[in-house]
Tab-separated table of C-alpha atoms in Angstrom:
chain	number	residue	atom	x	y	z
A	23	UNK	CA	7.748	-17.400	-39.330
A	24	UNK	CA	4.082	-18.176	-38.119
A	25	UNK	CA	4.400	-19.661	-34.657
A	26	UNK	CA	1.755	-20.646	-32.095
A	27	UNK	CA	3.732	-21.876	-29.071
A	28	UNK	CA	6.878	-20.924	-27.167
A	29	UNK	CA	8.725	-23.931	-28.221
A	30	UNK	CA	8.536	-23.281	-31.814
A	31	UNK	CA	10.971	-20.218	-30.924
A	32	UNK	CA	13.524	-22.953	-30.085
A	33	UNK	CA	13.244	-25.016	-33.547
A	34	UNK	CA	16.419	-23.836	-34.978
A	35	UNK	CA	19.408	-24.117	-32.649
A	36	UNK	CA	21.985	-21.371	-32.650
A	37	UNK	CA	25.086	-21.829	-34.689
A	38	UNK	CA	27.486	-22.031	-31.494
A	39	UNK	CA	26.923	-22.767	-27.682
A	40	UNK	CA	28.654	-21.636	-24.620
A	41	UNK	CA	29.410	-24.950	-22.864
A	42	UNK	CA	28.535	-28.584	-23.516
A	43	UNK	CA	25.237	-28.540	-21.462
A	44	UNK	CA	23.776	-25.799	-23.342
A	45	UNK	CA	22.337	-27.748	-26.124
A	46	UNK	CA	20.665	-29.933	-23.559
A	47	UNK	CA	19.183	-27.145	-21.566
A	48	UNK	CA	17.865	-25.707	-24.993
A	49	UNK	CA	15.930	-28.666	-25.755
A	50	UNK	CA	14.794	-29.131	-22.028
A	51	UNK	CA	13.369	-25.518	-22.251
A	52	UNK	CA	11.695	-26.252	-25.565
A	53	UNK	CA	9.993	-29.376	-24.235
A	54	UNK	CA	9.021	-27.540	-21.034
A	55	UNK	CA	7.462	-24.528	-23.016
A	56	UNK	CA	5.858	-26.888	-25.566
A	57	UNK	CA	2.439	-26.086	-24.498
A	58	UNK	CA	2.691	-22.566	-23.615
A	59	UNK	CA	1.002	-20.107	-26.054
A	60	UNK	CA	2.768	-17.224	-27.040
A	61	UNK	CA	2.568	-14.475	-24.495
A	62	UNK	CA	1.315	-10.870	-25.500
A	63	UNK	CA	4.471	-8.963	-24.952
A	64	UNK	CA	8.146	-9.340	-25.178
A	65	UNK	CA	8.550	-8.357	-21.470
A	66	UNK	CA	6.237	-11.266	-20.346
A	67	UNK	CA	8.342	-13.715	-22.929
A	68	UNK	CA	11.549	-12.536	-21.137
A	69	UNK	CA	10.024	-13.080	-17.790
A	70	UNK	CA	8.784	-16.605	-18.714
A	71	UNK	CA	12.151	-17.549	-20.190
A	72	UNK	CA	14.067	-16.245	-17.241
A	73	UNK	CA	11.793	-17.942	-14.787
A	74	UNK	CA	12.275	-21.413	-16.584
A	75	UNK	CA	15.797	-20.880	-16.865
A	76	UNK	CA	16.073	-20.312	-13.075
A	77	UNK	CA	13.837	-23.279	-12.240
A	78	UNK	CA	15.708	-25.728	-14.543
A	79	UNK	CA	19.353	-24.529	-13.604
A	80	UNK	CA	19.174	-23.291	-10.149
A	81	UNK	CA	20.429	-19.856	-10.754
A	82	UNK	CA	19.032	-16.710	-12.336
A	83	UNK	CA	20.154	-16.006	-15.809
A	84	UNK	CA	21.744	-12.859	-14.587
A	85	UNK	CA	23.944	-14.585	-11.854
A	86	UNK	CA	27.655	-13.626	-11.712
A	87	UNK	CA	28.824	-17.185	-12.234
A	88	UNK	CA	30.118	-17.782	-15.634
A	89	UNK	CA	28.828	-21.326	-15.642
A	90	UNK	CA	26.908	-23.677	-13.619
A	91	UNK	CA	27.009	-27.469	-13.578
A	92	UNK	CA	23.685	-29.347	-14.131
A	93	UNK	CA	24.048	-32.990	-13.669
A	94	UNK	CA	21.144	-34.179	-15.827
A	95	UNK	CA	22.959	-32.386	-18.837
A	96	UNK	CA	26.290	-34.182	-18.293
A	97	UNK	CA	26.676	-36.527	-21.356
A	98	UNK	CA	30.260	-37.063	-21.378
A	99	UNK	CA	33.455	-34.677	-22.070
A	100	UNK	CA	35.515	-32.342	-20.075
A	101	UNK	CA	32.848	-29.601	-19.515
A	102	UNK	CA	29.850	-31.891	-19.809
A	103	UNK	CA	26.830	-30.529	-18.137
A	104	UNK	CA	28.003	-26.984	-17.755
A	105	UNK	CA	25.598	-24.229	-18.695
A	106	UNK	CA	27.108	-20.885	-19.688
A	107	UNK	CA	25.139	-18.107	-18.078
A	108	UNK	CA	27.032	-15.608	-20.473
A	109	UNK	CA	25.586	-17.530	-23.539
A	110	UNK	CA	22.285	-17.705	-22.259
A	111	UNK	CA	22.253	-13.993	-21.101
A	112	UNK	CA	23.897	-12.621	-24.013
A	113	UNK	CA	23.123	-14.916	-26.923
A	114	UNK	CA	20.160	-17.320	-26.275
A	115	UNK	CA	17.655	-14.917	-24.617
A	116	UNK	CA	18.334	-12.203	-27.286
A	117	UNK	CA	17.926	-14.731	-30.139
A	118	UNK	CA	14.683	-16.011	-28.655
A	119	UNK	CA	13.288	-12.531	-28.155
A	120	UNK	CA	14.132	-11.794	-31.698
A	121	UNK	CA	12.523	-14.623	-33.108
A	122	UNK	CA	9.191	-13.566	-31.010
A	123	UNK	CA	9.661	-10.089	-32.472
A	124	UNK	CA	9.892	-11.558	-35.908
A	125	UNK	CA	6.991	-13.677	-35.560
A	126	UNK	CA	4.788	-10.818	-34.415
A	127	UNK	CA	5.871	-8.675	-37.420
A	128	UNK	CA	5.061	-11.709	-39.766
A	129	UNK	CA	1.843	-12.384	-37.885
A	130	UNK	CA	0.707	-8.631	-38.217
A	131	UNK	CA	1.469	-8.698	-42.103
A	132	UNK	CA	-0.981	-11.380	-42.886
């Protein structure tokens, strides 16, 4: 996996989501990060992802709420527009960090 920008970490979507708004936030984060180069460390990446999440959602990824409603991601359905903080904290962020780590290893082996 050879990647050059942060948005490439988002190219393959997770198999499942927490709430109906999560896929829309995933896409929005990918678009926001489209021009951002890869940071030099995993800690920098985590900080960047957490900052963008908080800017787009209005709460830190570590907030105690189980979900938060983001109107621009409401596209119909009972839980439409809801973002699962648990999904982002426990699944999405670790997945993106693992992809970053894999990309670094792949880049070092070339």
